[in-house]
XYZ file of C-alpha atoms in Angstrom:
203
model
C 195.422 158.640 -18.192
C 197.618 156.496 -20.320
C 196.050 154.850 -23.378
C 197.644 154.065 -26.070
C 197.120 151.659 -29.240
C 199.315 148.934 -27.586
C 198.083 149.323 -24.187
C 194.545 148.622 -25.206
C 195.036 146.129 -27.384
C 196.798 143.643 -24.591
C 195.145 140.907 -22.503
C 195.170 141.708 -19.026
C 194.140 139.358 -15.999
C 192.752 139.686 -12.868
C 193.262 137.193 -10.085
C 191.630 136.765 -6.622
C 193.641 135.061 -4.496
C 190.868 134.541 -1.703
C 189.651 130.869 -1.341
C 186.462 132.753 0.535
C 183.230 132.769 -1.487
C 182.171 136.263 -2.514
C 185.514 137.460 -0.847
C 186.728 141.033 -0.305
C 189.376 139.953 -2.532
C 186.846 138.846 -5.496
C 184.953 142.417 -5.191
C 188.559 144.253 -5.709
C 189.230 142.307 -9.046
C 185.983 142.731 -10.136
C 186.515 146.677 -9.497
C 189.600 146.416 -11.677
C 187.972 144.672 -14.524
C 185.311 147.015 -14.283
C 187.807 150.022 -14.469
C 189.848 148.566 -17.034
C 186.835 147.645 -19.002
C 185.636 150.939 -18.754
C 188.740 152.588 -20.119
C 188.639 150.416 -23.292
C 191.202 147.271 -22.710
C 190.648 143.766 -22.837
C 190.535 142.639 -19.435
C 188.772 139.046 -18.550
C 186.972 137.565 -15.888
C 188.536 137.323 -12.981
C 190.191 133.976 -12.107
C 188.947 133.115 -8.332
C 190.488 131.032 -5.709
C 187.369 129.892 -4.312
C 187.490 127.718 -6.672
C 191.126 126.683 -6.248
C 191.982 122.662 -6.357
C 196.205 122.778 -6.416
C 197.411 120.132 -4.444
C 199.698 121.527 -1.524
C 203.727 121.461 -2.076
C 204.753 117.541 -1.033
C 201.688 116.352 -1.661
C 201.301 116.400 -5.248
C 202.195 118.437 -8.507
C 200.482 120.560 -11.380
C 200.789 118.445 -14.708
C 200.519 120.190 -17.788
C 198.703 117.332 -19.368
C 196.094 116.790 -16.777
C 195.124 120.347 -15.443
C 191.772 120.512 -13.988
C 189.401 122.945 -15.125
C 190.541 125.428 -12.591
C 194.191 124.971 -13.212
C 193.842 125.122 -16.965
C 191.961 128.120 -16.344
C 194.397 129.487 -13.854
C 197.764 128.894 -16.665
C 195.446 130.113 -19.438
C 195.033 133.479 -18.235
C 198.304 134.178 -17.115
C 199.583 132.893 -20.422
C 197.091 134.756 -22.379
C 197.970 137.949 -20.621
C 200.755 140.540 -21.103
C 199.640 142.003 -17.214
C 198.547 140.220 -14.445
C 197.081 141.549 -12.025
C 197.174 139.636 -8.614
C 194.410 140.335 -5.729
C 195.441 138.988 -2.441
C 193.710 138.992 1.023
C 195.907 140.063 4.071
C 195.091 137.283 6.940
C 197.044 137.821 10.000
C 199.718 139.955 8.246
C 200.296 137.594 5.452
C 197.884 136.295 2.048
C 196.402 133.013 1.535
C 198.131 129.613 1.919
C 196.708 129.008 -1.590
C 198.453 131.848 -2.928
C 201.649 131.073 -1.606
C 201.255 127.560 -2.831
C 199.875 128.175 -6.017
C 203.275 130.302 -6.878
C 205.421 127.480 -6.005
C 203.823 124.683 -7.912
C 203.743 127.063 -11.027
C 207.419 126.902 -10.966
C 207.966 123.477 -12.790
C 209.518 123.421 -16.371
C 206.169 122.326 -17.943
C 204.593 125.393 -16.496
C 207.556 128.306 -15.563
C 206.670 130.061 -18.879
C 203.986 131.631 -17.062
C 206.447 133.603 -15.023
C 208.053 135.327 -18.727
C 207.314 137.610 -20.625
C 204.993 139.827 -18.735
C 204.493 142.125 -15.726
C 202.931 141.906 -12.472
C 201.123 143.868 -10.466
C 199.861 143.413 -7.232
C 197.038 144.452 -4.654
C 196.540 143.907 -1.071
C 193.059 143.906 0.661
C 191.817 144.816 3.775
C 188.922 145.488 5.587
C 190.567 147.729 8.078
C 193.722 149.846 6.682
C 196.515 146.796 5.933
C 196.975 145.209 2.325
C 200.549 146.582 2.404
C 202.285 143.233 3.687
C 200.592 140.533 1.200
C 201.552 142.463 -1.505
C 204.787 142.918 -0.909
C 205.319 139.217 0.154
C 203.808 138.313 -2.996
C 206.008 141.043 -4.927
C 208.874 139.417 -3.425
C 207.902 135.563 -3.967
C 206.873 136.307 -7.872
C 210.544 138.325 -8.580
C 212.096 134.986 -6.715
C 210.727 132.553 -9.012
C 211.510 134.588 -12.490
C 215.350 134.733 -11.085
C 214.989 131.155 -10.213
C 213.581 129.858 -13.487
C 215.931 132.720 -15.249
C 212.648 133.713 -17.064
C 212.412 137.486 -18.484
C 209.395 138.467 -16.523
C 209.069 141.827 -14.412
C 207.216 143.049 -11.442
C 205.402 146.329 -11.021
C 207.180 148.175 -8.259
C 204.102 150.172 -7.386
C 201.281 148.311 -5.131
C 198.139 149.112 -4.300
C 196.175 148.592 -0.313
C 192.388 148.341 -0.742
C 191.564 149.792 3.014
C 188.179 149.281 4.326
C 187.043 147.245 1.420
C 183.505 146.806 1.851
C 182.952 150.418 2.637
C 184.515 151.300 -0.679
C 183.053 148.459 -3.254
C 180.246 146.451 -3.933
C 179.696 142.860 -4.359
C 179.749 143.352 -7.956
C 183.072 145.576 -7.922
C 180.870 148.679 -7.792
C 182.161 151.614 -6.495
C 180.069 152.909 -3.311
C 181.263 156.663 -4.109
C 184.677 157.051 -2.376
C 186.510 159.309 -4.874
C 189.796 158.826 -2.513
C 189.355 155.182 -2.982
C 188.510 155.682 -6.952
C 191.698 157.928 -7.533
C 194.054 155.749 -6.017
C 192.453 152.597 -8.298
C 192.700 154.401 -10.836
C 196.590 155.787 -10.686
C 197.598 152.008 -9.865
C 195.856 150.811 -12.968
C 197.462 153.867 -15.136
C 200.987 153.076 -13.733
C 200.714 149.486 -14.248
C 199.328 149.863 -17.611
C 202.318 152.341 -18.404
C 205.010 150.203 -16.966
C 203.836 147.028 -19.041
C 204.001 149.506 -22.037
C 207.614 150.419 -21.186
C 208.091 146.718 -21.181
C 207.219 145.912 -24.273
C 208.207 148.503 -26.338
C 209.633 148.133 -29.642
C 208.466 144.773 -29.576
């Protein structure tokens, strides 16, 4: 397991990107904040979607100067963080609307900074054996809008497909005992962790 001075030391954050209460999604993040926790960095409370008030694309903006208390909390711990770690259901093949949306009205020039200067890593979640898809649209929409902004960020090219969630974790993140499930947590975590270290080195 990596650990290393720098690696413990950084901010990390955890989103769920369900808009479900007590989602799949939101028992995933806990599990990583848990983990991380539990291997000595400084990971906070999962941001959750439930909670989620961005107006849609055409119908209104984020302003930086009148966030609500979602928002701010939303651009506070991506801008607080050096990882970020997003958790993102798989509906029909694809994540949440909110998700989706949520990237593209984070791309203004009041709020783009939160797309530089770190890495991202990203989860899909399932409660059959998908998580693959979300996660790689959301890979792909995140490395779009750091070219587009021509910000300095980076995304994690390993993912990681929570199968049969609720079999694996419970409400609380706890883990139900599936040491195949546990491993594979665990090396996603460890890679993401080093790859954010590779990132910043010699800074």
């Amino acid at each position: 397991m990596l650990k290393t001075d720098r690696t413990s030391e950084m901010q990390i954050s955890v989103i769920s990107g369900s808009p479900r209460k007590d989602s799949n999604s939101l028992r995933v993040a806990r599990a990583i904040q848990r983990t991380l926790t539990e291997k000595g960095h400084n990971c906070s409370r999962p941001v959750d979607f439930h909670e989620a008030d961005i107006p849609l694309v055409g119908r209104g903006s984020l302003e930086a100067n009148r966030l609500t208390s979602f928002q701010e909390n939303l651009v506070s711990a991506i801008r607080s963080s050096r990882l970020v770690i997003w958790v993102v259901p798989e509906y029909n093949w694809i994540t949440s609307g909110e998700v989706i949306n949520a990237i593209h009205q984070l791309g203004n020039k009041d709020l783009g900074d939160v797309f530089h200067d770190r890495v991202f890593a990203m989860v899909g979640v399932s409660t059959g054996r998908g998580g693959r898809r979300p996660a790689i649209e959301l890979q792909t929409l995140t490395n779009k809008m750091i070219s587009f902004l021509d910000k300095r960020g980076i995304v994690s090219p390993r993912l990681m497909e929570s199968h049969e969630t609720e079999k694996n974790l419970g409400p609380e993140g706890e883990s139900l005992g599936n040491a195949i499930y546990e491993k594979t947590l665990n090396s996603f975590l460890d890679y993401s962790l080093e790859i954010t270290e590779i990132w910043f080195a010699g800074r």
